[in-house]
PDB file of C-alpha atoms in Angstrom:
ATOM      1  CA  MET Z   1       8.451  47.594  90.231  1.00  0.00           C
ATOM      2  CA  GLU Z   2       8.250  47.841  94.080  1.00  0.00           C
ATOM      3  CA  THR Z   3       6.006  44.974  93.988  1.00  0.00           C
ATOM      4  CA  ILE Z   4       8.346  42.869  92.002  1.00  0.00           C
ATOM      5  CA  GLN Z   5      11.424  43.777  94.405  1.00  0.00           C
ATOM      6  CA  ALA Z   6       9.373  43.039  97.455  1.00  0.00           C
ATOM      7  CA  TYR Z   7       8.115  39.560  95.967  1.00  0.00           C
ATOM      8  CA  VAL Z   8      11.834  38.729  95.356  1.00  0.00           C
ATOM      9  CA  GLU Z   9      12.968  39.877  98.741  1.00  0.00           C
ATOM     10  CA  SER Z  10      10.080  37.779 100.187  1.00  0.00           C
ATOM     11  CA  VAL Z  11      11.465  34.647  98.576  1.00  0.00           C
ATOM     12  CA  PHE Z  12      15.144  35.024  99.434  1.00  0.00           C
ATOM     13  CA  HIS Z  13      14.459  36.720 102.984  1.00  0.00           C
ATOM     14  CA  HIS Z  14      15.092  33.568 105.031  1.00  0.00           C
ATOM     15  CA  LEU Z  15      17.714  32.079 102.923  1.00  0.00           C
ATOM     16  CA  PRO Z  16      21.593  32.058 103.813  1.00  0.00           C
ATOM     17  CA  LYS Z  17      23.313  35.118 102.181  1.00  0.00           C
ATOM     18  CA  THR Z  18      25.667  33.050 100.613  1.00  0.00           C
ATOM     19  CA  GLU Z  19      27.584  33.981  97.218  1.00  0.00           C
ATOM     20  CA  ASN Z  20      25.405  31.556  95.385  1.00  0.00           C
ATOM     21  CA  VAL Z  21      22.113  32.856  96.750  1.00  0.00           C
ATOM     22  CA  LEU Z  22      22.956  36.563  96.293  1.00  0.00           C
ATOM     23  CA  GLN Z  23      23.985  35.930  92.659  1.00  0.00           C
ATOM     24  CA  THR Z  24      20.805  33.985  92.007  1.00  0.00           C
ATOM     25  CA  LYS Z  25      18.616  36.677  93.464  1.00  0.00           C
ATOM     26  CA  GLU Z  26      20.386  39.420  91.476  1.00  0.00           C
ATOM     27  CA  ASN Z  27      20.010  37.439  88.140  1.00  0.00           C
ATOM     28  CA  ILE Z  28      16.276  36.826  88.843  1.00  0.00           C
ATOM     29  CA  THR Z  29      15.600  40.346  89.804  1.00  0.00           C
ATOM     30  CA  LYS Z  30      17.438  41.464  86.504  1.00  0.00           C
ATOM     31  CA  HIS Z  31      15.325  39.258  84.588  1.00  0.00           C
ATOM     32  CA  MET Z  32      11.964  40.233  86.145  1.00  0.00           C
ATOM     33  CA  MET Z  33      12.608  43.910  85.834  1.00  0.00           C
ATOM     34  CA  HIS Z  34      13.519  43.547  82.112  1.00  0.00           C
ATOM     35  CA  LYS Z  35      10.534  41.296  81.538  1.00  0.00           C
ATOM     36  CA  TYR Z  36       8.428  44.141  83.417  1.00  0.00           C
ATOM     37  CA  LYS Z  37       9.696  46.967  81.361  1.00  0.00           C
ATOM     38  CA  GLU Z  38       8.783  44.995  78.060  1.00  0.00           C
ATOM     39  CA  LEU Z  39       5.477  44.405  79.119  1.00  0.00           C
ATOM     40  CA  LYS Z  40       4.998  48.176  79.921  1.00  0.00           C
ATOM     41  CA  ASN Z  41       6.319  49.015  76.559  1.00  0.00           C
ATOM     42  CA  GLN Z  42       3.685  46.754  75.019  1.00  0.00           C
ATOM     43  CA  GLY Z  43       0.827  48.601  76.744  1.00  0.00           C
ATOM     44  CA  TYR Z  44       0.082  46.425  79.802  1.00  0.00           C
ATOM     45  CA  SER Z  45      -0.992  48.539  82.986  1.00  0.00           C
ATOM     46  CA  GLU Z  46       1.220  48.207  86.159  1.00  0.00           C
ATOM     47  CA  ASN Z  47      -0.749  45.750  87.804  1.00  0.00           C
ATOM     48  CA  GLU Z  48      -1.140  43.571  84.727  1.00  0.00           C
ATOM     49  CA  ALA Z  49       2.547  43.486  83.979  1.00  0.00           C
ATOM     50  CA  VAL Z  50       3.521  42.744  87.599  1.00  0.00           C
ATOM     51  CA  ALA Z  51       1.116  39.772  87.473  1.00  0.00           C
ATOM     52  CA  LYS Z  52       2.421  38.483  84.500  1.00  0.00           C
ATOM     53  CA  VAL Z  53       5.927  38.912  85.560  1.00  0.00           C
ATOM     54  CA  ILE Z  54       5.373  37.072  88.854  1.00  0.00           C
ATOM     55  CA  ALA Z  55       3.148  34.321  87.260  1.00  0.00           C
ATOM     56  CA  GLU Z  56       6.183  33.909  84.563  1.00  0.00           C
ATOM     57  CA  PHE Z  57       8.730  33.605  87.281  1.00  0.00           C
ATOM     58  CA  GLY Z  58       6.333  31.963  89.898  1.00  0.00           C
ATOM     59  CA  ASN Z  59       8.568  28.982  90.217  1.00  0.00           C
ATOM     60  CA  ILE Z  60      11.613  30.608  91.989  1.00  0.00           C
ATOM     61  CA  ASP Z  61      11.487  28.008  94.808  1.00  0.00           C
ATOM     62  CA  LYS Z  62      11.963  25.334  92.006  1.00  0.00           C
ATOM     63  CA  GLN Z  63      14.820  27.129  90.430  1.00  0.00           C
ATOM     64  CA  LEU Z  64      16.411  27.636  93.968  1.00  0.00           C
ATOM     65  CA  GLN Z  65      16.214  23.783  94.559  1.00  0.00           C
ATOM     66  CA  GLU Z  66      17.595  23.038  91.058  1.00  0.00           C
ATOM     67  CA  LEU Z  67      20.571  25.159  91.938  1.00  0.00           C
ATOM     68  CA  GLY Z  68      21.208  23.429  95.029  1.00  0.00           C
ATOM     69  CA  VAL Z  69      19.889  26.247  97.417  1.00  0.00           C
ATOM     70  CA  SER Z  70      18.605  24.941 100.696  1.00  0.00           C
ATOM     71  CA  LEU Z  71      15.205  26.653 101.738  1.00  0.00           C
ATOM     72  CA  VAL Z  72      15.983  27.182 105.316  1.00  0.00           C
ATOM     73  CA  GLU Z  73      13.268  26.821 108.007  1.00  0.00           C
ATOM     74  CA  GLU Z  74      10.975  25.299 105.193  1.00  0.00           C
ATOM     75  CA  THR Z  75      10.270  22.170 107.261  1.00  0.00           C
ATOM     76  CA  SER Z  76       9.887  23.886 110.575  1.00  0.00           C
ATOM     77  CA  THR Z  77       7.060  26.381 109.480  1.00  0.00           C
ATOM     78  CA  PRO Z  78       3.523  25.323 108.190  1.00  0.00           C
ATOM     79  CA  SER Z  79       2.300  26.107 104.655  1.00  0.00           C
ATOM     80  CA  ILE Z  80      -0.871  27.767 104.018  1.00  0.00           C
ATOM     81  CA  SER Z  81      -3.014  27.351 100.972  1.00  0.00           C
ATOM     82  CA  LEU Z  82      -4.744  30.175  98.899  1.00  0.00           C
ATOM     83  CA  GLU Z  83      -8.066  29.054 100.125  1.00  0.00           C
ATOM     84  CA  GLN Z  84      -6.927  29.395 103.676  1.00  0.00           C
ATOM     85  CA  VAL Z  85      -5.482  32.690 102.867  1.00  0.00           C
ATOM     86  CA  LYS Z  86      -8.718  34.030 101.469  1.00  0.00           C
ATOM     87  CA  SER Z  87     -10.691  32.719 104.484  1.00  0.00           C
ATOM     88  CA  TYR Z  88      -8.330  34.180 106.952  1.00  0.00           C
ATOM     89  CA  ILE Z  89      -8.806  37.539 105.096  1.00  0.00           C
ATOM     90  CA  THR Z  90     -12.670  37.077 105.229  1.00  0.00           C
ATOM     91  CA  VAL Z  91     -12.653  36.538 108.986  1.00  0.00           C
ATOM     92  CA  LYS Z  92     -10.209  39.548 109.614  1.00  0.00           C
ATOM     93  CA  LYS Z  93     -12.280  41.924 107.693  1.00  0.00           C
ATOM     94  CA  LYS Z  94     -15.201  40.751 109.778  1.00  0.00           C
ATOM     95  CA  THR Z  95     -13.404  41.142 113.170  1.00  0.00           C
ATOM     96  CA  SER Z  96     -12.113  44.613 111.962  1.00  0.00           C
ATOM     97  CA  ILE Z  97     -15.734  45.763 112.231  1.00  0.00           C
ATOM     98  CA  LEU Z  98     -16.240  44.282 115.648  1.00  0.00           C
ATOM     99  CA  ILE Z  99     -13.087  45.696 116.845  1.00  0.00           C
ATOM    100  CA  SER Z 100     -13.666  49.173 115.425  1.00  0.00           C
ATOM    101  CA  ILE Z 101     -17.293  49.097 116.895  1.00  0.00           C
ATOM    102  CA  GLY Z 102     -15.565  48.054 120.627  1.00  0.00           C
ATOM    103  CA  VAL Z 103     -13.336  50.842 120.422  1.00  0.00           C
ATOM    104  CA  ILE Z 104     -16.006  53.200 119.525  1.00  0.00           C
ATOM    105  CA  LEU Z 105     -18.297  52.046 122.278  1.00  0.00           C
ATOM    106  CA  CYS Z 106     -15.417  52.643 124.791  1.00  0.00           C
ATOM    107  CA  ILE Z 107     -14.854  56.379 123.783  1.00  0.00           C
ATOM    108  CA  LEU Z 108     -18.766  56.665 123.635  1.00  0.00           C
ATOM    109  CA  GLY Z 109     -18.673  55.536 127.248  1.00  0.00           C
ATOM    110  CA  ALA Z 110     -16.665  58.629 128.283  1.00  0.00           C
ATOM    111  CA  THR Z 111     -18.612  60.841 126.041  1.00  0.00           C
ATOM    112  CA  PHE Z 112     -21.806  59.840 127.641  1.00  0.00           C
ATOM    113  CA  VAL Z 113     -20.343  60.491 131.014  1.00  0.00           C
ATOM    114  CA  CYS Z 114     -19.341  64.118 129.918  1.00  0.00           C
ATOM    115  CA  LEU Z 115     -22.994  64.429 128.340  1.00  0.00           C
ATOM    116  CA  PHE Z 116     -24.935  63.179 131.108  1.00  0.00           C
ATOM    117  CA  ASN Z 117     -22.887  65.072 133.957  1.00  0.00           C
ATOM    118  CA  GLY Z 118     -22.921  68.117 132.012  1.00  0.00           C
ATOM    119  CA  LEU Z 119     -26.678  68.118 131.592  1.00  0.00           C
ATOM    120  CA  ALA Z 120     -27.036  67.509 135.300  1.00  0.00           C
ATOM    121  CA  GLU Z 121     -24.804  70.367 136.166  1.00  0.00           C
ATOM    122  CA  ASP Z 122     -26.886  72.505 134.070  1.00  0.00           C
ATOM    123  CA  LYS Z 123     -30.116  71.106 135.653  1.00  0.00           C
ATOM    124  CA  VAL Z 124     -31.472  69.786 132.411  1.00  0.00           C
ATOM    125  CA  LEU Z 125     -31.357  66.225 133.591  1.00  0.00           C
ATOM    126  CA  THR Z 126     -32.830  65.540 136.915  1.00  0.00           C
ATOM    127  CA  VAL Z 127     -33.368  61.891 136.921  1.00  0.00           C
ATOM    128  CA  LEU Z 128     -31.177  59.500 138.878  1.00  0.00           C
ATOM    129  CA  THR Z 129     -29.063  62.501 140.020  1.00  0.00           C
ATOM    130  CA  ASP Z 130     -26.983  62.055 143.244  1.00  0.00           C
ATOM    131  CA  SER Z 131     -26.197  64.809 145.854  1.00  0.00           C
ATOM    132  CA  ASP Z 132     -23.264  65.917 144.306  1.00  0.00           C
ATOM    133  CA  GLY Z 133     -25.244  66.778 141.091  1.00  0.00           C
ATOM    134  CA  ASP Z 134     -23.769  63.727 139.060  1.00  0.00           C
ATOM    135  CA  SER Z 135     -25.954  61.805 137.144  1.00  0.00           C
ATOM    136  CA  MET Z 136     -26.057  57.945 137.602  1.00  0.00           C
ATOM    137  CA  LEU Z 137     -26.704  57.488 133.943  1.00  0.00           C
ATOM    138  CA  SER Z 138     -23.317  58.498 133.208  1.00  0.00           C
ATOM    139  CA  TYR Z 139     -21.718  55.780 135.271  1.00  0.00           C
ATOM    140  CA  LEU Z 140     -24.226  52.966 134.040  1.00  0.00           C
ATOM    141  CA  SER Z 141     -23.786  54.148 130.461  1.00  0.00           C
ATOM    142  CA  LEU Z 142     -20.087  53.802 130.767  1.00  0.00           C
ATOM    143  CA  PHE Z 143     -19.921  50.537 132.481  1.00  0.00           C
ATOM    144  CA  VAL Z 144     -22.730  49.080 129.921  1.00  0.00           C
ATOM    145  CA  LEU Z 145     -20.856  50.289 126.871  1.00  0.00           C
ATOM    146  CA  VAL Z 146     -17.415  49.151 128.189  1.00  0.00           C
ATOM    147  CA  ALA Z 147     -19.083  45.749 128.837  1.00  0.00           C
ATOM    148  CA  CYS Z 148     -20.409  45.522 125.395  1.00  0.00           C
ATOM    149  CA  ALA Z 149     -17.004  46.493 123.868  1.00  0.00           C
ATOM    150  CA  VAL Z 150     -15.047  43.750 125.900  1.00  0.00           C
ATOM    151  CA  ALA Z 151     -17.513  41.245 124.611  1.00  0.00           C
ATOM    152  CA  LEU Z 152     -16.941  42.348 121.001  1.00  0.00           C
ATOM    153  CA  PHE Z 153     -13.125  42.042 121.705  1.00  0.00           C
ATOM    154  CA  ILE Z 154     -13.566  38.623 123.126  1.00  0.00           C
ATOM    155  CA  TYR Z 155     -15.816  37.533 120.336  1.00  0.00           C
ATOM    156  CA  SER Z 156     -13.422  38.734 117.631  1.00  0.00           C
ATOM    157  CA  GLY Z 157     -10.502  36.998 119.284  1.00  0.00           C
ATOM    158  CA  SER Z 158     -12.302  33.786 119.191  1.00  0.00           C
ATOM    159  CA  LEU Z 159     -13.338  33.828 115.565  1.00  0.00           C
ATOM    160  CA  THR Z 160      -9.429  34.222 114.710  1.00  0.00           C
ATOM    161  CA  LYS Z 161      -8.313  31.524 117.166  1.00  0.00           C
ATOM    162  CA  GLU Z 162      -7.740  28.756 114.441  1.00  0.00           C
ATOM    163  CA  TYR Z 163      -5.427  30.949 112.638  1.00  0.00           C
ATOM    164  CA  GLN Z 164      -3.112  31.661 115.456  1.00  0.00           C
ATOM    165  CA  PHE Z 165      -0.288  29.608 113.972  1.00  0.00           C
ATOM    166  CA  ILE Z 166       0.090  32.310 111.573  1.00  0.00           C
ATOM    167  CA  GLU Z 167       1.635  34.517 114.060  1.00  0.00           C
ATOM    168  CA  HIS Z 168       4.499  31.894 114.306  1.00  0.00           C
ATOM    169  CA  GLY Z 169       5.758  31.929 110.823  1.00  0.00           C
ATOM    170  CA  ILE Z 170       4.185  30.424 107.682  1.00  0.00           C
ATOM    171  CA  ARG Z 171       5.108  29.401 104.135  1.00  0.00           C
ATOM    172  CA  LEU Z 172       3.388  30.735 101.036  1.00  0.00           C
ATOM    173  CA  ASP Z 173       3.849  29.528  97.526  1.00  0.00           C
ATOM    174  CA  SER Z 174       4.425  32.041  94.742  1.00  0.00           C
ATOM    175  CA  PRO Z 175       1.063  32.357  93.562  1.00  0.00           C
ATOM    176  CA  THR Z 176      -0.350  33.085  96.962  1.00  0.00           C
ATOM    177  CA  LYS Z 177       2.408  35.601  97.551  1.00  0.00           C
ATOM    178  CA  GLN Z 178       1.460  37.161  94.375  1.00  0.00           C
ATOM    179  CA  TYR Z 179      -2.205  37.325  95.070  1.00  0.00           C
ATOM    180  CA  LEU Z 180      -1.542  38.885  98.409  1.00  0.00           C
ATOM    181  CA  MET Z 181       0.596  41.546  96.958  1.00  0.00           C
ATOM    182  CA  THR Z 182      -1.964  42.297  94.418  1.00  0.00           C
ATOM    183  CA  GLU Z 183      -4.867  42.727  96.756  1.00  0.00           C
ATOM    184  CA  GLN Z 184      -2.729  44.620  99.337  1.00  0.00           C
ATOM    185  CA  LYS Z 185      -1.865  47.159  96.564  1.00  0.00           C
ATOM    186  CA  GLN Z 186      -5.504  47.615  95.588  1.00  0.00           C
ATOM    187  CA  HIS Z 187      -6.453  48.236  99.432  1.00  0.00           C
ATOM    188  CA  GLN Z 188      -3.582  50.641 100.062  1.00  0.00           C
ATOM    189  CA  ASN Z 189      -5.212  53.680  98.515  1.00  0.00           C
ATOM    190  CA  ARG Z 190      -8.249  53.412 100.613  1.00  0.00           C
ATOM    191  CA  HIS Z 191      -6.268  52.768 103.658  1.00  0.00           C
ATOM    192  CA  THR Z 192      -4.248  55.969 102.901  1.00  0.00           C
ATOM    193  CA  VAL Z 193      -7.369  57.980 102.631  1.00  0.00           C
ATOM    194  CA  LEU Z 194      -8.926  56.941 105.651  1.00  0.00           C
ATOM    195  CA  THR Z 195      -5.828  57.621 107.788  1.00  0.00           C
ATOM    196  CA  ILE Z 196      -5.450  60.966 106.136  1.00  0.00           C
ATOM    197  CA  ILE Z 197      -9.055  61.881 107.126  1.00  0.00           C
ATOM    198  CA  GLY Z 198      -8.591  60.513 110.615  1.00  0.00           C
ATOM    199  CA  VAL Z 199      -5.361  62.776 111.164  1.00  0.00           C
ATOM    200  CA  VAL Z 200      -7.324  65.795 109.753  1.00  0.00           C
ATOM    201  CA  LEU Z 201     -10.049  65.035 112.341  1.00  0.00           C
ATOM    202  CA  CYS Z 202      -7.800  64.657 115.223  1.00  0.00           C
ATOM    203  CA  ILE Z 203      -5.948  67.959 114.324  1.00  0.00           C
ATOM    204  CA  LEU Z 204      -9.426  69.950 113.989  1.00  0.00           C
ATOM    205  CA  SER Z 205     -11.144  68.284 116.895  1.00  0.00           C
ATOM    206  CA  PRO Z 206     -10.052  70.824 119.771  1.00  0.00           C
ATOM    207  CA  ILE Z 207     -11.786  73.733 117.576  1.00  0.00           C
ATOM    208  CA  SER Z 208     -15.057  72.048 118.697  1.00  0.00           C
ATOM    209  CA  ILE Z 209     -14.119  72.940 122.305  1.00  0.00           C
ATOM    210  CA  PHE Z 210     -13.415  76.542 121.596  1.00  0.00           C
ATOM    211  CA  ILE Z 211     -16.646  76.966 119.506  1.00  0.00           C
ATOM    212  CA  THR Z 212     -19.003  75.334 122.156  1.00  0.00           C
ATOM    213  CA  GLU Z 213     -17.349  76.462 125.275  1.00  0.00           C
ATOM    214  CA  PRO Z 214     -18.830  80.003 125.407  1.00  0.00           C
ATOM    215  CA  ILE Z 215     -22.207  78.539 125.166  1.00  0.00           C
ATOM    216  CA  PHE Z 216     -22.477  76.568 128.412  1.00  0.00           C
ATOM    217  CA  THR Z 217     -21.710  77.549 131.866  1.00  0.00           C
ATOM    218  CA  ASP Z 218     -18.316  77.578 133.354  1.00  0.00           C
ATOM    219  CA  HIS Z 219     -16.654  74.022 134.340  1.00  0.00           C
ATOM    220  CA  SER Z 220     -19.381  72.413 132.421  1.00  0.00           C
ATOM    221  CA  SER Z 221     -18.375  69.207 130.760  1.00  0.00           C
ATOM    222  CA  LEU Z 222     -20.625  69.518 127.717  1.00  0.00           C
ATOM    223  CA  PRO Z 223     -18.162  71.185 125.486  1.00  0.00           C
ATOM    224  CA  VAL Z 224     -16.057  67.992 125.503  1.00  0.00           C
ATOM    225  CA  VAL Z 225     -18.961  65.834 124.107  1.00  0.00           C
ATOM    226  CA  PRO Z 226     -18.518  67.109 120.370  1.00  0.00           C
ATOM    227  CA  PHE Z 227     -14.501  66.818 120.782  1.00  0.00           C
ATOM    228  CA  LEU Z 228     -15.110  63.199 121.827  1.00  0.00           C
ATOM    229  CA  LEU Z 229     -17.414  62.348 119.073  1.00  0.00           C
ATOM    230  CA  ILE Z 230     -15.068  63.886 116.571  1.00  0.00           C
ATOM    231  CA  ILE Z 231     -12.105  61.673 118.055  1.00  0.00           C
ATOM    232  CA  SER Z 232     -14.222  58.608 118.117  1.00  0.00           C
ATOM    233  CA  ILE Z 233     -14.756  59.013 114.731  1.00  0.00           C
ATOM    234  CA  ALA Z 234     -11.133  59.363 113.835  1.00  0.00           C
ATOM    235  CA  VAL Z 235     -10.103  56.291 116.033  1.00  0.00           C
ATOM    236  CA  PHE Z 236     -12.693  54.370 114.278  1.00  0.00           C
ATOM    237  CA  LEU Z 237     -11.352  55.290 110.789  1.00  0.00           C
ATOM    238  CA  PHE Z 238      -7.748  54.437 112.191  1.00  0.00           C
ATOM    239  CA  VAL Z 239      -8.646  51.058 113.603  1.00  0.00           C
ATOM    240  CA  PHE Z 240     -10.989  50.051 110.722  1.00  0.00           C
ATOM    241  CA  SER Z 241      -8.584  51.061 108.123  1.00  0.00           C
ATOM    242  CA  GLY Z 242      -5.830  49.435 109.908  1.00  0.00           C
ATOM    243  CA  CYS Z 243      -7.549  46.235 110.481  1.00  0.00           C
ATOM    244  CA  GLN Z 244      -8.704  45.853 107.116  1.00  0.00           C
ATOM    245  CA  ASN Z 245      -5.101  46.186 105.693  1.00  0.00           C
ATOM    246  CA  ALA Z 246      -3.697  44.034 108.733  1.00  0.00           C
ATOM    247  CA  PRO Z 247      -4.332  40.586 107.053  1.00  0.00           C
ATOM    248  CA  TYR Z 248      -2.262  41.272 104.027  1.00  0.00           C
ATOM    249  CA  GLU Z 249       0.402  42.574 106.143  1.00  0.00           C
ATOM    250  CA  THR Z 250       0.391  39.908 108.442  1.00  0.00           C
ATOM    251  CA  LEU Z 251       0.488  37.072 105.974  1.00  0.00           C
ATOM    252  CA  LEU Z 252       3.212  38.662 103.998  1.00  0.00           C
ATOM    253  CA  LYS Z 253       5.431  39.697 107.016  1.00  0.00           C
ATOM    254  CA  ASN Z 254       4.793  36.315 108.778  1.00  0.00           C
ATOM    255  CA  ALA Z 255       6.000  34.444 105.672  1.00  0.00           C
ATOM    256  CA  ASN Z 256       9.412  35.556 106.265  1.00  0.00           C
ATOM    257  CA  LYS Z 257       9.176  36.476 109.976  1.00  0.00           C
ATOM    258  CA  THR Z 258      12.536  36.008 111.810  1.00  0.00           C
ATOM    259  CA  ARG Z 259      12.517  35.171 115.734  1.00  0.00           C
ATOM    260  CA  GLN Z 260      13.909  38.523 116.297  1.00  0.00           C
ATOM    261  CA  GLN Z 261      10.832  40.133 114.570  1.00  0.00           C
ATOM    262  CA  ARG Z 262       8.443  38.145 116.640  1.00  0.00           C
ATOM    263  CA  ARG Z 263      10.110  39.153 119.720  1.00  0.00           C
ATOM    264  CA  VAL Z 264      10.032  42.904 118.837  1.00  0.00           C
ATOM    265  CA  GLU Z 265       6.242  42.418 118.098  1.00  0.00           C
ATOM    266  CA  ARG Z 266       5.645  41.077 121.426  1.00  0.00           C
ATOM    267  CA  ILE Z 267       7.439  43.810 123.126  1.00  0.00           C
ATOM    268  CA  TYR Z 268       5.547  46.438 121.211  1.00  0.00           C
ATOM    269  CA  GLY Z 269       2.167  44.854 122.145  1.00  0.00           C
ATOM    270  CA  MET Z 270       2.970  44.632 125.745  1.00  0.00           C
ATOM    271  CA  VAL Z 271       4.324  48.256 125.690  1.00  0.00           C
ATOM    272  CA  ASN Z 272       1.134  49.508 123.968  1.00  0.00           C
ATOM    273  CA  SER Z 273      -1.153  47.467 126.433  1.00  0.00           C
ATOM    274  CA  VAL Z 274       0.561  48.904 129.626  1.00  0.00           C
ATOM    275  CA  ILE Z 275       0.058  52.576 128.081  1.00  0.00           C
ATOM    276  CA  LEU Z 276      -3.691  51.908 127.317  1.00  0.00           C
ATOM    277  CA  MET Z 277      -4.210  50.456 130.825  1.00  0.00           C
ATOM    278  CA  ILE Z 278      -2.459  53.503 132.473  1.00  0.00           C
ATOM    279  CA  ALA Z 279      -4.437  55.698 130.464  1.00  0.00           C
ATOM    280  CA  THR Z 280      -7.640  53.950 131.482  1.00  0.00           C
ATOM    281  CA  VAL Z 281      -6.781  54.200 135.203  1.00  0.00           C
ATOM    282  CA  ILE Z 282      -5.715  58.016 134.963  1.00  0.00           C
ATOM    283  CA  PHE Z 283      -9.019  58.694 132.855  1.00  0.00           C
ATOM    284  CA  LEU Z 284     -11.194  57.119 135.732  1.00  0.00           C
ATOM    285  CA  ILE Z 285      -9.212  58.861 138.388  1.00  0.00           C
ATOM    286  CA  VAL Z 286      -9.521  61.985 137.036  1.00  0.00           C
ATOM    287  CA  GLY Z 287     -13.225  61.634 136.362  1.00  0.00           C
ATOM    288  CA  PHE Z 288     -14.398  59.892 139.169  1.00  0.00           C
ATOM    289  CA  TYR Z 289     -12.274  61.225 142.079  1.00  0.00           C
ATOM    290  CA  TYR Z 290     -11.479  64.828 140.772  1.00  0.00           C
ATOM    291  CA  ASP Z 291     -14.723  65.055 138.743  1.00  0.00           C
ATOM    292  CA  HIS Z 292     -12.938  66.548 135.694  1.00  0.00           C
ATOM    293  CA  TRP Z 293     -14.380  64.610 132.993  1.00  0.00           C
ATOM    294  CA  GLU Z 294     -14.210  67.472 130.368  1.00  0.00           C
ATOM    295  CA  SER Z 295     -10.446  66.899 130.632  1.00  0.00           C
ATOM    296  CA  ALA Z 296     -10.231  63.310 130.978  1.00  0.00           C
ATOM    297  CA  GLY Z 297     -10.811  62.240 127.446  1.00  0.00           C
ATOM    298  CA  ILE Z 298      -7.887  64.144 126.275  1.00  0.00           C
ATOM    299  CA  ILE Z 299      -5.790  61.238 128.113  1.00  0.00           C
ATOM    300  CA  TYR Z 300      -6.549  58.712 125.284  1.00  0.00           C
ATOM    301  CA  ALA Z 301      -5.323  61.078 122.576  1.00  0.00           C
ATOM    302  CA  VAL Z 302      -1.996  61.469 124.616  1.00  0.00           C
ATOM    303  CA  ALA Z 303      -1.854  57.711 124.802  1.00  0.00           C
ATOM    304  CA  GLY Z 304      -2.297  57.169 121.212  1.00  0.00           C
ATOM    305  CA  ILE Z 305       0.548  59.569 120.669  1.00  0.00           C
ATOM    306  CA  LEU Z 306       2.856  57.633 123.267  1.00  0.00           C
ATOM    307  CA  CYS Z 307       1.816  54.375 121.365  1.00  0.00           C
ATOM    308  CA  GLY Z 308       3.020  55.843 118.076  1.00  0.00           C
ATOM    309  CA  ILE Z 309       6.188  56.924 119.585  1.00  0.00           C
ATOM    310  CA  SER Z 310       6.788  53.611 121.276  1.00  0.00           C
ATOM    311  CA  SER Z 311       6.380  51.947 117.961  1.00  0.00           C
ATOM    312  CA  THR Z 312       8.934  54.249 116.305  1.00  0.00           C
ATOM    313  CA  ILE Z 313      11.478  53.787 118.976  1.00  0.00           C
ATOM    314  CA  ILE Z 314      10.942  50.031 119.293  1.00  0.00           C
ATOM    315  CA  TRP Z 315      11.320  49.174 115.630  1.00  0.00           C
ATOM    316  CA  GLY Z 316      14.095  51.711 115.141  1.00  0.00           C
ATOM    317  CA  VAL Z 317      16.089  50.161 118.077  1.00  0.00           C
ATOM    318  CA  SER Z 318      15.417  46.587 116.489  1.00  0.00           C
ATOM    319  CA  LYS Z 319      16.591  47.887 112.967  1.00  0.00           C
ATOM    320  CA  VAL Z 320      19.806  49.187 114.421  1.00  0.00           C
ATOM    321  CA  ASN Z 321      20.469  45.872 116.260  1.00  0.00           C
ATOM    322  CA  ASP Z 322      19.813  44.048 113.355  1.00  0.00           C
TER     323      ASP Z 322
END
């Protein structure tokens, strides 16, 4: 039922809130809900019932035109076919893997810094060690992995370049909207499971430090290695599940996106970029200048929390203003 309501909302979202439009919306919603309940009583599953209802009422746009309702902004936004939608989703799923690997490489760069420096401090690793006892391998691995990550980010961005117009608003016909909502619902359970696993790993990750710290010498950075490895797995799950689910949300959201929503998203993106850049600068300062690599890794965990807080505040304020 929520899918049907979301479908109707997506059709009427960009229309003027006149009495005629609101009455039409209410009537269509009632008829669709009534038909949905009939199909459920006949033994159809939820997905089957929703698909049949939307297919039967899939010509809402035509009904609105017959009632003389103007489809605002229809001529100003490009339409996108079902074939283009499927192509876009395929590309985004490919880039989700590339981006997830890139994020993992960045965290592994910090992990190898702690690993090689810890081994050098414990005299286990003596190759390419400077006078201060730091291993040159740590810095080499950091820069190589970050460089590979940046290359993956740039390449993934180039793959989606032809679909940039989607961010500025699109029009979807009724069958395409129904397809997207059905596919999104099927992917939602996996997205939820991966997110839960990632959250649990983040909560449990500090335990690894308490377990391994007594094994190594004082001030060793080695106890941070398992902590960062667990965090990297959690972040991978967050990024991968989010990116896999993103194309459905992007297409459905941009089909009705207002200018205000696009502005809020740009602000959100800029704020998060600033937070991550500051976190990276602090990470490098704490690691290189103060030589506290064992503590530097926690900075990214804090940055992730700040990104979540900024998202809540920005979207909360935008809804209040609306």
